[in-house]
XYZ file of C-alpha atoms in Angstrom:
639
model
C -2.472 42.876 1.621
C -0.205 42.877 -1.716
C 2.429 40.758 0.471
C 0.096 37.796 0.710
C -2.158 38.042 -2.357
C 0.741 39.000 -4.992
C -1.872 39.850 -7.670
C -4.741 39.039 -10.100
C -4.027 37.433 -13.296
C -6.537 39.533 -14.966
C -4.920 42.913 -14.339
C -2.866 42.399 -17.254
C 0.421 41.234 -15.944
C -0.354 37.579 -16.472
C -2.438 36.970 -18.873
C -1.046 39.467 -21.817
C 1.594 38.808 -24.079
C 3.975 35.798 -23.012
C 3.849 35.975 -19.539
C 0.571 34.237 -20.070
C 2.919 31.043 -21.464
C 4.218 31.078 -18.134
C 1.285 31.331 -15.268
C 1.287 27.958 -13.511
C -1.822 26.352 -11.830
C -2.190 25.129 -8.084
C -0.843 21.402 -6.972
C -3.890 19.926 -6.077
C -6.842 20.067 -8.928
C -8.962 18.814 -5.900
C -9.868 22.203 -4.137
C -10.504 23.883 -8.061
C -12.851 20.781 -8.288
C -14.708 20.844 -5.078
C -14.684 24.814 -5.384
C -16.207 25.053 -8.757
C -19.034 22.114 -8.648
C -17.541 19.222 -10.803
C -18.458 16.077 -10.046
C -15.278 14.205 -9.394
C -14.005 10.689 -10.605
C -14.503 7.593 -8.489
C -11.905 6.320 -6.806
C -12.542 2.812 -7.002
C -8.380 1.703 -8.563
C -6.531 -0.534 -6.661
C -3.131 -1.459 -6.763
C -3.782 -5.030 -8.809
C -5.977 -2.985 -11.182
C -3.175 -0.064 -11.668
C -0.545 -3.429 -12.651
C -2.892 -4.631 -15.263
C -3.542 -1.061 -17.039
C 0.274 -0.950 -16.716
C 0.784 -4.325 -18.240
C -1.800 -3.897 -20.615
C -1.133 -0.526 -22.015
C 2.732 -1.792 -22.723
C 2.681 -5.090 -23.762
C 0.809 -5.071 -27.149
C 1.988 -6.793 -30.854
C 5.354 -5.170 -30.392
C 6.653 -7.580 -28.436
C 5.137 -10.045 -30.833
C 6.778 -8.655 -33.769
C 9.663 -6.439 -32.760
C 11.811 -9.203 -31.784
C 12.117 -10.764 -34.905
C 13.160 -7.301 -36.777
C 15.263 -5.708 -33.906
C 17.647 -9.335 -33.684
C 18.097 -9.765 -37.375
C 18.862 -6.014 -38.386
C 20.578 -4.718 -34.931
C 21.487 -7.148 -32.024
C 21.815 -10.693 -33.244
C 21.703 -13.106 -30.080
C 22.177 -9.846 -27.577
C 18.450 -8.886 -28.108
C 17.907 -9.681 -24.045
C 20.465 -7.171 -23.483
C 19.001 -4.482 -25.630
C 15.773 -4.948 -23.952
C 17.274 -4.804 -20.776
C 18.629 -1.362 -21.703
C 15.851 -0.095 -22.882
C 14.703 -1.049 -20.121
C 16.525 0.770 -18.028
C 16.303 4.241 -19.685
C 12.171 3.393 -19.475
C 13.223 3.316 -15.933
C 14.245 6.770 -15.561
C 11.083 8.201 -16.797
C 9.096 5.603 -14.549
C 10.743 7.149 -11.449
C 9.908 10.353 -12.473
C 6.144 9.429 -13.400
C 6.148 8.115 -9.841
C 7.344 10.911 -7.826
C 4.821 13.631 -9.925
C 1.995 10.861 -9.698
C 1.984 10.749 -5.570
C 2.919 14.322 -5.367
C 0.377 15.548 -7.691
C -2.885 12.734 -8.037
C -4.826 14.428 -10.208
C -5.924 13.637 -14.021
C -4.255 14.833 -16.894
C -0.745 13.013 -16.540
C 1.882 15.055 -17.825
C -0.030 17.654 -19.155
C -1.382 18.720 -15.316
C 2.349 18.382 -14.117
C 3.901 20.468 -16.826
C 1.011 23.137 -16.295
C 2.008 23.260 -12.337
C 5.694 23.289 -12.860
C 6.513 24.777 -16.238
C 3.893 26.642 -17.222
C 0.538 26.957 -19.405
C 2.562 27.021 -22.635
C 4.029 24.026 -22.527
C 1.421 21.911 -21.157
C -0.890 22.841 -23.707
C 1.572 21.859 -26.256
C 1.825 18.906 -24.015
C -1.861 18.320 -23.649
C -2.892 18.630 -27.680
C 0.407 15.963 -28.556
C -1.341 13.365 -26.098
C -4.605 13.953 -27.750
C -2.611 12.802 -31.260
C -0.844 10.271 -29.665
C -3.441 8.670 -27.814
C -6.291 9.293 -30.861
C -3.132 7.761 -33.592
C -2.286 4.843 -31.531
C -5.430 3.371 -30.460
C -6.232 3.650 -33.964
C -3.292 2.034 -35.329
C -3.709 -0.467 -32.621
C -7.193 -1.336 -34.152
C -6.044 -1.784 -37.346
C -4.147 -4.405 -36.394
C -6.210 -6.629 -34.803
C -8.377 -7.974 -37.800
C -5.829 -9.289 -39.269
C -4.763 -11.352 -36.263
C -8.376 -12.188 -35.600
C -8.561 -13.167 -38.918
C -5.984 -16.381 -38.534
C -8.250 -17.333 -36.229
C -10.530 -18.021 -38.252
C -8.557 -20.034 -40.919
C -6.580 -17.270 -43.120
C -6.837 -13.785 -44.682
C -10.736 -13.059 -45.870
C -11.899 -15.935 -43.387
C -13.643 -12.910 -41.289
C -17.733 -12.862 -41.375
C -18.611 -10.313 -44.364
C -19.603 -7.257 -42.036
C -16.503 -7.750 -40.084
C -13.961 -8.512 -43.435
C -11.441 -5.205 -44.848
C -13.063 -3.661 -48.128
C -11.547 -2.166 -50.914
C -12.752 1.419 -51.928
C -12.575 0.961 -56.057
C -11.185 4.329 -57.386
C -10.108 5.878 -53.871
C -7.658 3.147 -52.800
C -8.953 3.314 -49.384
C -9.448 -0.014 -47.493
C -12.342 0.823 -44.848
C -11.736 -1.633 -41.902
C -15.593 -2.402 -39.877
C -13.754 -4.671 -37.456
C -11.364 -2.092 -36.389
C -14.195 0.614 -35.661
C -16.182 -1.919 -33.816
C -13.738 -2.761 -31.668
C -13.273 0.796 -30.372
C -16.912 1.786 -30.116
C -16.972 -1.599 -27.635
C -14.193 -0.847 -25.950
C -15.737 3.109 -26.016
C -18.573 1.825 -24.656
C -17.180 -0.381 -22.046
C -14.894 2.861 -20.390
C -18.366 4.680 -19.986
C -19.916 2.044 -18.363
C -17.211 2.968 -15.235
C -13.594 2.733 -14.735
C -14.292 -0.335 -11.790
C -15.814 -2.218 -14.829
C -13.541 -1.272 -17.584
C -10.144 -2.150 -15.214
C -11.831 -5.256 -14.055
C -12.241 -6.374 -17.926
C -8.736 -5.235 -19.157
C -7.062 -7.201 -15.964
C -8.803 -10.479 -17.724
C -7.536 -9.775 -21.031
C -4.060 -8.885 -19.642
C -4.253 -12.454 -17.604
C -4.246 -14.355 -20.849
C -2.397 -11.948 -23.064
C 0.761 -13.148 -19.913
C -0.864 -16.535 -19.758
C 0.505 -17.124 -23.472
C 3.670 -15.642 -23.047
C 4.319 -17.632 -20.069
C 3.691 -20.047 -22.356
C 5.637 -18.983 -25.150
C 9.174 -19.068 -22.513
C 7.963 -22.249 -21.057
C 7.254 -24.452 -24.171
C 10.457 -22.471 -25.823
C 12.789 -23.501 -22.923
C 11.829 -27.137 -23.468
C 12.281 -26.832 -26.769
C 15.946 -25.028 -26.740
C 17.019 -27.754 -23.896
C 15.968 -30.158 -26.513
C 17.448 -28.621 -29.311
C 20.481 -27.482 -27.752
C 19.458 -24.023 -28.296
C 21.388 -23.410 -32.158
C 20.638 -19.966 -31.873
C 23.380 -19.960 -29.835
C 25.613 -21.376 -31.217
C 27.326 -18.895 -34.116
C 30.329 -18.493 -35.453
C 29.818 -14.454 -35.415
C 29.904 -14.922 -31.150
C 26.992 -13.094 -29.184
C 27.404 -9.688 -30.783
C 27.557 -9.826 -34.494
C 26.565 -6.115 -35.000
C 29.204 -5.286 -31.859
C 27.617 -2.652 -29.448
C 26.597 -0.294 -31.402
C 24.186 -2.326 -32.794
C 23.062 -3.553 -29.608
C 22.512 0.364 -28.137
C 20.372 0.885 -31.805
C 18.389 -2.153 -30.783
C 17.979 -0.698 -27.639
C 16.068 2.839 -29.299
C 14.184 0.356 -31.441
C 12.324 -1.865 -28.502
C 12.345 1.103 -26.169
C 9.089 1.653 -27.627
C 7.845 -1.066 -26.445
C 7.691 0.073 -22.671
C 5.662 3.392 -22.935
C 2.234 2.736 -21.819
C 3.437 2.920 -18.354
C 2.093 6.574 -18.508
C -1.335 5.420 -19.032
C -1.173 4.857 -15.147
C -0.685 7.812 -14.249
C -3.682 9.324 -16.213
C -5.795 7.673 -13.860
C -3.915 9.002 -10.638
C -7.196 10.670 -9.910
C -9.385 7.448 -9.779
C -6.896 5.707 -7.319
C -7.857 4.554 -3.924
C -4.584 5.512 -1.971
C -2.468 7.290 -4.964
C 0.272 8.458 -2.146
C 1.071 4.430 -2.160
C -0.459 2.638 -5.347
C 1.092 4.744 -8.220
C 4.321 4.212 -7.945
C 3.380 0.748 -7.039
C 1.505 0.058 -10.023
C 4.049 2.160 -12.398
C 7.300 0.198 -11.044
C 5.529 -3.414 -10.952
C 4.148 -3.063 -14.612
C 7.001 -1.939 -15.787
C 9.270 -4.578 -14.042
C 6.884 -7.325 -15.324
C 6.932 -6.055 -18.369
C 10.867 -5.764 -18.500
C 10.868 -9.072 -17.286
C 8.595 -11.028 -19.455
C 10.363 -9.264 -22.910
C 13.928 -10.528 -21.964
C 12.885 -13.811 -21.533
C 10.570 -14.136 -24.295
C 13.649 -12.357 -26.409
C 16.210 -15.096 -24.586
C 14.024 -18.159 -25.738
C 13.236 -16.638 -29.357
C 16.749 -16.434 -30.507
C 18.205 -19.107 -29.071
C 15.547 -21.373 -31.414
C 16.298 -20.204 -34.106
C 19.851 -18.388 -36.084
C 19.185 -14.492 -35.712
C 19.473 -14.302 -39.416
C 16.821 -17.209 -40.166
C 13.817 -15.393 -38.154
C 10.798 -14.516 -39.823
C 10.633 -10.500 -39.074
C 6.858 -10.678 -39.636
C 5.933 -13.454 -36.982
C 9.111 -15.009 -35.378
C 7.675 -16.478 -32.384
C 4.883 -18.368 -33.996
C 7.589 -19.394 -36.791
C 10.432 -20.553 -33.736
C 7.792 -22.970 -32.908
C 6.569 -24.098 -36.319
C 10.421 -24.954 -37.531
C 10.563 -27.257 -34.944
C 7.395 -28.440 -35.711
C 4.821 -26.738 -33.397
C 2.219 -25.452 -36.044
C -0.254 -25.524 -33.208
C 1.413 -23.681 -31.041
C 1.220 -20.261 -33.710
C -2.717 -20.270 -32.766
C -1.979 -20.103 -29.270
C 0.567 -16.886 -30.161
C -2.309 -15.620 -32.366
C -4.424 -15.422 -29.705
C -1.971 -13.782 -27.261
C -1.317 -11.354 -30.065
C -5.396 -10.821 -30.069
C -5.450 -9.972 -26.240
C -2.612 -7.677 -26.210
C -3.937 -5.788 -29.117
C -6.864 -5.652 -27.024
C -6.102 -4.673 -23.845
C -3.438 -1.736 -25.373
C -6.766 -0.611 -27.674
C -8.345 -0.099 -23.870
C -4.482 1.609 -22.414
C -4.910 3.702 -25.853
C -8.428 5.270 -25.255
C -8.803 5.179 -21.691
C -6.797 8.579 -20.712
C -7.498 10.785 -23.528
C -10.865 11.571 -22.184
C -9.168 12.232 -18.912
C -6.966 14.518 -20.283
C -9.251 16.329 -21.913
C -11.193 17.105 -18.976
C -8.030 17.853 -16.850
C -7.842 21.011 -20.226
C -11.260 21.723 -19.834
C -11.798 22.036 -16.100
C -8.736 24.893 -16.409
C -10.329 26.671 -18.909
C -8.444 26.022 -21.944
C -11.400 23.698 -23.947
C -14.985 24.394 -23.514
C -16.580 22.854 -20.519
C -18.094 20.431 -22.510
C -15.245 17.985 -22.387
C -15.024 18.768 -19.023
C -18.866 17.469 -17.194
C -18.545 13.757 -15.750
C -22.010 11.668 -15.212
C -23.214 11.509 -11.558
C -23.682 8.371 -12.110
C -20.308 6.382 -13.471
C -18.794 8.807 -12.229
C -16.470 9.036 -15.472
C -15.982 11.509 -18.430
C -18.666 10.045 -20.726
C -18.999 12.647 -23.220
C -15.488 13.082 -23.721
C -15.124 9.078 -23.735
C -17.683 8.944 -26.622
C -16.043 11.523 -28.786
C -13.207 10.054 -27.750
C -14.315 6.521 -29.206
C -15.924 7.945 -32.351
C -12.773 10.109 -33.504
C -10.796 7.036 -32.893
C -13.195 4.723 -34.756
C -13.960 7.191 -37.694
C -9.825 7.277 -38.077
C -9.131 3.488 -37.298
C -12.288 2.407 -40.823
C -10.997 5.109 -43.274
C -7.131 5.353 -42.658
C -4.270 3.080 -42.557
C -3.006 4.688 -39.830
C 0.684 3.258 -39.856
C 2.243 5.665 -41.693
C 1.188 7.721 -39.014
C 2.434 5.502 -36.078
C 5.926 7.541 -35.858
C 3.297 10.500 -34.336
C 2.602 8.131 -31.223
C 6.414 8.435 -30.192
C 6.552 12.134 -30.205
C 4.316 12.433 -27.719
C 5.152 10.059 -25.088
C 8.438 11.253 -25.478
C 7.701 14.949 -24.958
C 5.935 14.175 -21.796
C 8.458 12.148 -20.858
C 10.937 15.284 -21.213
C 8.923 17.280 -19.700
C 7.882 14.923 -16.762
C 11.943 15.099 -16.236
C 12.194 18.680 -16.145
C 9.399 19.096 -13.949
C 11.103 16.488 -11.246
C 14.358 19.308 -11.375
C 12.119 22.095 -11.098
C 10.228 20.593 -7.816
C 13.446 19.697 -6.136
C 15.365 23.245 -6.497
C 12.254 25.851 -7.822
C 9.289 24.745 -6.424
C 6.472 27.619 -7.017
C 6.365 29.795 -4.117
C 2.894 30.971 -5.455
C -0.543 29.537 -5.904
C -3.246 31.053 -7.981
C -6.817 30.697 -6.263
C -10.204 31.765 -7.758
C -11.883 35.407 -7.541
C -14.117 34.262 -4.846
C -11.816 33.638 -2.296
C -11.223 37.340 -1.834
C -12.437 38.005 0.687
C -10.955 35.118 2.961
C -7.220 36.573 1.472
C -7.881 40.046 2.858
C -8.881 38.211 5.837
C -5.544 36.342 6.065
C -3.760 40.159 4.954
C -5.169 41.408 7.474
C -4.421 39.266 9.635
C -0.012 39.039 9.350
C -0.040 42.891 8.579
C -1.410 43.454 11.924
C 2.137 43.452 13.665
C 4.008 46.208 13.985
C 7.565 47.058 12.806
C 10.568 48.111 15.019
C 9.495 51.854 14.527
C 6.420 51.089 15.980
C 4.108 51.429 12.871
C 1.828 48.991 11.247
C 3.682 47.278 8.811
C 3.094 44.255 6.044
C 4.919 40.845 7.151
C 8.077 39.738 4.773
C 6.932 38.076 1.554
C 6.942 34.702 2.133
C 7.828 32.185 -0.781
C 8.567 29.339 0.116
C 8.097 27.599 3.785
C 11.894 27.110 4.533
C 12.061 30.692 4.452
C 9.014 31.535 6.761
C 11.124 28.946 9.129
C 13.883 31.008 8.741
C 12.590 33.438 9.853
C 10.770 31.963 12.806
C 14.012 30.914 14.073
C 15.412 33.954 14.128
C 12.978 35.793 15.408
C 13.116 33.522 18.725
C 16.908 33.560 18.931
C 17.260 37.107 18.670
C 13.946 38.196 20.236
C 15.704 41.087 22.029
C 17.357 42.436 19.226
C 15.050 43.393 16.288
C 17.362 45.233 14.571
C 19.722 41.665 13.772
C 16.532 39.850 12.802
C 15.222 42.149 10.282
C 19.168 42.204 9.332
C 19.382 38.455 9.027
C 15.879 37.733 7.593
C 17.111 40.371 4.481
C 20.511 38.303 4.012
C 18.784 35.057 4.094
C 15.998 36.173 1.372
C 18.754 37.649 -1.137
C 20.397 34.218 -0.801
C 17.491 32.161 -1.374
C 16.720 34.316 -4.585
C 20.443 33.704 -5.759
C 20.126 30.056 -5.316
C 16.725 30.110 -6.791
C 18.174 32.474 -9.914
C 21.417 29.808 -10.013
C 19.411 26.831 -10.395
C 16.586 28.080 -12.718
C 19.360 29.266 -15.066
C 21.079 25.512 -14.568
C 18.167 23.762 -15.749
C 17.396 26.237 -18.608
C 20.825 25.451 -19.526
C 20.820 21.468 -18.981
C 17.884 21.796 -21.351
C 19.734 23.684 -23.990
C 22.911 21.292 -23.819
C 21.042 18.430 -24.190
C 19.179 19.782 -27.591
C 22.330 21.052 -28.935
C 24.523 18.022 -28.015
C 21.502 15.561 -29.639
C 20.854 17.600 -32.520
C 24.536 17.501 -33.702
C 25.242 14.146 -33.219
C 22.130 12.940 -35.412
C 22.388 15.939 -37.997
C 24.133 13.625 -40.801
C 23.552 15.771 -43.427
C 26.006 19.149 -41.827
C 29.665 19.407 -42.433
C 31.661 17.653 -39.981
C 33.447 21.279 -38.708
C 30.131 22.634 -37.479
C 28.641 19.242 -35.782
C 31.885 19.085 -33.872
C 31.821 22.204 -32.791
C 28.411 22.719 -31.643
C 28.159 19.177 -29.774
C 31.544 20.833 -28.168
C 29.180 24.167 -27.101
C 26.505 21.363 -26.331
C 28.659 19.241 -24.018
C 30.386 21.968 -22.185
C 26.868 23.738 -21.575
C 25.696 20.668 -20.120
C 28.249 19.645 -18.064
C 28.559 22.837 -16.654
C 24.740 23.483 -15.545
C 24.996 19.850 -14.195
C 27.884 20.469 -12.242
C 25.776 23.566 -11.303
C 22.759 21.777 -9.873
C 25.242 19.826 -8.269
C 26.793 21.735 -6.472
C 24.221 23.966 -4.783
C 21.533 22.511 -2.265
C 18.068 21.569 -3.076
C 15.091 23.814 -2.002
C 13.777 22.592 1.591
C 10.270 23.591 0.032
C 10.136 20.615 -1.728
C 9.647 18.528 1.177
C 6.132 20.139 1.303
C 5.210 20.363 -2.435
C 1.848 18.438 -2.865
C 1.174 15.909 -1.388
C 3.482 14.136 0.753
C 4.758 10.728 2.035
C 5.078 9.284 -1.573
C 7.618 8.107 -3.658
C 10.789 10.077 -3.670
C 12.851 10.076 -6.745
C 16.655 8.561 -6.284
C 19.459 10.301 -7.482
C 18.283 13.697 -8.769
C 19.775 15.701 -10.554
C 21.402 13.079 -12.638
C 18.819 10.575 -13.237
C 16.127 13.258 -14.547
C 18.922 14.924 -16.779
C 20.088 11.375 -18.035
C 16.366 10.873 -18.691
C 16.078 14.596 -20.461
C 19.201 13.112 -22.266
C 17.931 9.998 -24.045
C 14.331 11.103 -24.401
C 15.398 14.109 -26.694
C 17.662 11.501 -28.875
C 15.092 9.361 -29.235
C 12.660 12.314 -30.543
C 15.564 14.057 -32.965
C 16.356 10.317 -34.045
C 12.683 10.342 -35.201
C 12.637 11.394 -38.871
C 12.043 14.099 -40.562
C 8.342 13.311 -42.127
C 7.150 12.390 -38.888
C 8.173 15.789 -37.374
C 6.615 17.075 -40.625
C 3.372 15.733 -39.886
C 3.229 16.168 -36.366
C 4.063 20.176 -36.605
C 1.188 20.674 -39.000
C -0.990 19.325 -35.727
C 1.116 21.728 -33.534
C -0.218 24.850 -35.831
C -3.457 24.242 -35.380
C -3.115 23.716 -31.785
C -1.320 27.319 -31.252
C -4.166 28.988 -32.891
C -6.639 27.158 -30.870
C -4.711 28.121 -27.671
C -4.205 31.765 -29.184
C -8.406 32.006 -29.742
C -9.825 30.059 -27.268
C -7.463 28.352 -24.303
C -5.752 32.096 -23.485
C -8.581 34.186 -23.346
C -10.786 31.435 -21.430
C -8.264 30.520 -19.259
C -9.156 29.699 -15.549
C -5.823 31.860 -14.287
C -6.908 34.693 -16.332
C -8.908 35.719 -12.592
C -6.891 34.355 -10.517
C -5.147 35.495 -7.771
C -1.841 35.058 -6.574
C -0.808 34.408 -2.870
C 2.317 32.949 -1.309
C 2.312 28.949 -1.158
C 2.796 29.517 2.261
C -0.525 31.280 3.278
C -2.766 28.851 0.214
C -4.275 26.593 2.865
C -4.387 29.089 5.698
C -6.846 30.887 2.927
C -8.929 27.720 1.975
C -9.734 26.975 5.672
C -10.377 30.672 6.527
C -12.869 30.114 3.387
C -14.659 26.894 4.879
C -14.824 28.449 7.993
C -16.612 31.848 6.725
């Protein structure tokens, strides 16, 4: 029986010490919920409706704003260009998103794929930065829509008095009603049920595209008329050369990272297998799309050096005298604040539950109404938290914390797609109570009998290409024993060198890549040492790429999850080059922002350390071979 069920988490080889950083959970949350009586989420997402949370969740004021700052201080004329690299590197993540999503359609993003490839360390540490980013952002994004709304109305203090910002005398706090009313409606409109909530944020996307249609439409016209002067420089196309095109690049990348919103909902989606990487790679192609043009009209209307960095689209128009035309961009810049308030708020709840329903918050954040069928409890807390922060704080000094997470799940997301392909778990923890349908299964395999003629326990199985190993050579050499037992011993040691090989690869891909980035952006060290360890950093990468290169993927992978969807391209080298610019991007961020953001890191190690470890749904588990988990479950439906 130990062959099949390889041991219970609780017996104090899991769940002590560190090894407890590195217990992984099942695929598929779906037999964990069934098994344990949560009501599950509706699956009522389409396609269409996975686009516009796409769309919506990316395209917010950025795009509005950044363009203006990015062309005068980095690209000049070449802004399309940096968008379209940015892009491109967006792209490598978006792949990966895709494969986990239709492998592993559950809630909880990149938290629930670090916790089934990594480990329970990391996706906690994954888990509590999306609660700050998601919590920070739609904040941030709240903040900023009063003032927008307020143009609307004629000017700055044209808002109603209930709605207008208010000045704290002797605290120098501005309290902001508008902002906190907007997220307790758009709080209130996720609970009502995500069918609803999608169906509203698809309408707001509409327009927010609707004026930026507009914006390259009337802009072409204008630039045909005007003979686009933008153009037209004496400093050529690149005046900052290409390295200030790549730096514009890192500066709009942020743009495109709400795509990851659509995968938080990968457990509300009608036919996830197809529609997730659907939605992911259309939203992000519109999106893509959309910025380089609206980037190709902007500076071709007006000199890079003459925008406004504030609001250059709505001032393009006005110097060529199209004052009207800023209320139609104020109004665009309303709906995409909007709709990314609703891409902001919408998965933290979910992710929170994913935490909850394995143990590691209290079950609270964890019950879904029978009704909506959607996390209210955690949606409301959600929604206040968010509200309380977006009234009392300006939360843009804090908007730096956003990045950091969506770019440590995007890391992680990437080293999860190289785990899958060449260590795939070959073990599945599953609750207490199916005990006794695992002795069933152990009983049944260690009822053959060896070549001496006693009862003996079947080879451990980890991984299905090696239980089809050893199929096959137990029917070619049927009448010799002897040279299958032989064979079946060579073939296992070789699968655990491979497996040793290319866990030692990544581990050292990983290292390369944090040495190589670290160096390059570590101004302050003497030129000696940054040389020399980006040397050690190169030549450790290299060589573990080379590594995975070189030896063959694991044939288990084929049959991880759930199968039949989207298959990442090129692997190893488009995770790794996603690994690669991911962790530049997140040295490159500052060192107050990694200040702040550690100081939310402590206090999520000590909640782990006094509440997620000890309460932990793998702390009772126990262990079998992949290869027998389903046998089990249907032994168990059967009983």
């Amino acid at each position: 029986m130990a062959e099949i069920g390889m041991g219970i988490g609780g017996d104090g080889h899991r769940s002590l010490g560190l090894r407890c950083l590195t217990r992984r959970k099942q695929v598929d949350s779906e037999h964990v919920v069934r098994g344990e009586g949560h009501t599950q989420l509706a699956r009522e997402l389409s396609v269409v409706q996975l686009i516009a949370i796409g769309i919506g969740s990316t395209i917010g004021a950025g795009v509005y704003v950044l363009v203006g700052t990015v062309a005068r201080e980095y690209s000049g004329p070449a802004l399309t260009i940096s968008f379209l690299i940015a892009g491109i590197a967006a792209a490598l993540s978006a792949f990966c998103y895709a494969e986990l999503a239709s492998r592993c359609p559950s809630a909880g993003s990149a938290y629930h794929y670090a916790y089934i490839c990594v480990g329970e360390g990391i996706a906690w540490l994954i888990g509590w930065a999306l609660i700050l980013e998601y919590t920070i952002g739609g904040s941030a994004v709240a903040r900023g829509i009063s003032p927008n709304l307020a143009l609307l109305f004629g000017g700055e203090g044209s808002l109603p008095v209930f709605l207008a910002r208010v000045r704290i005398p002797g605290l120098d706090i501005v309290v902001d009603p508008c902002a906190a009313i907007l997220v307790l409606l758009v709080t209130g409109l996720l609970c009502v049920g995500i069918k609803e909530s999608s169906f509203v944020q698809a309408i707001v996307t509409t327009a927010n595209l609707c004026v930026m249609i507009f914006v390259v439409i009337a802009g072409g016209y204008l630039g045909f008329q005007t003979g686009w002067t933008g153009y037209e420089l004496p400093k050529g196309y690149f005046p900052f050369g290409v390295n200030g095109v790549l730096g514009g690049s890192a500066t709009v990348f942020f743009a495109y990272i709400g795509f990851d919103s659509v995968a938080s909902t990968a457990e509300e989606v009608k036919n996830p297998q197809r529609d997730l990487p659907l939605g992911i790679g259309i939203a992000l192609t519109v999106c893509c799309t959309l910025y380089m043009l609206v980037s190709t009209v902007i500076v071709g209307l007006v000199p890079y050096y003459a925008m406004d960095p504030d609001t250059p689209i709505s001032s393009a128009f006005a110097s060529h005298g199209m004052q009207w035309a800023a209320y139609i961009i104020t109004v665009g810049t309303v709906t995409a604040l909007c709709s990314t308030l609703m891409g902001s708020i919408l998965p933290q709840p979910r992710i929170l539950m994913a935490m909850a329903r394995d143990g590691l918050l209290p079950p609270f954040f964890s019950e879904v109404n029978g009704r909506t069928q959607v996390p209210i409890k955690s949606t409301v807390l959600t929604g206040i938290g968010a509200a309380l922060l977006a009234f009392f704080m300006n939360v843009s000094q804090l908007a730096g914390m956003v990045s950091v997470g969506t770019l440590l799940a995007f890391t992680v997301v990437g080293v999860s797609i190289l785990i899958i392909r060449y260590v795939p778990p070959d073990e599945t923890p599953l609750p207490l109570s199916l005990q006794e349908s695992i002795d069933s299964v152990s009983l049944r395999y260690n009822s053959s009998t060896d070549i001496d003629g006693r009862a003996g326990n079947t080879p451990v199985v980890t991984s299905n290409d090696r239980s089809q190993v050893f199929q096959d050579n137990t029917e070619a050499s049927s009448k010799d024993p002897l040279i299958v037992k032989e064979c079946d011993v060579v073939n296992k040691a070789n699968e655990e060198r491979r497996r040793k090989t290319a866990s030692w690869s990544i581990a050292f891909v990983c290292i390369g890549v944090l040495l190589l980035t670290s160096a390059s952006s570590a101004d302050n060290l003497p030129n000696i040492i940054r040389i020399l360890v980006c040397f050690v950093g190169v030549g450790l990468f290299l060589c573990s790429l080379y590594g995975l290169l070189s030896i063959e993927q694991d044939k288990a992978r084929h049959s991880f999850g759930h199968t039949g969807g989207f298959i990442c391209p090129f692997v190893p080298v488009l995770p790794v080059a996603s690994i690669l610019i991911n962790v530049y991007l997140m040295i490159n961020l500052g060192a107050s922002t990694w200040a702040r953001v550690s100081l939310w890191m402590v206090v999520g190690v000590f909640v782990y350390l006094f509440y997620g470890r000890t309460h932990s749904s793998l702390n009772t588990a126990v262990y079998v071979s992949a290869a027998y988990a389903e046998e089990i479950y249907k032994s168990a439906q059967l009983a």
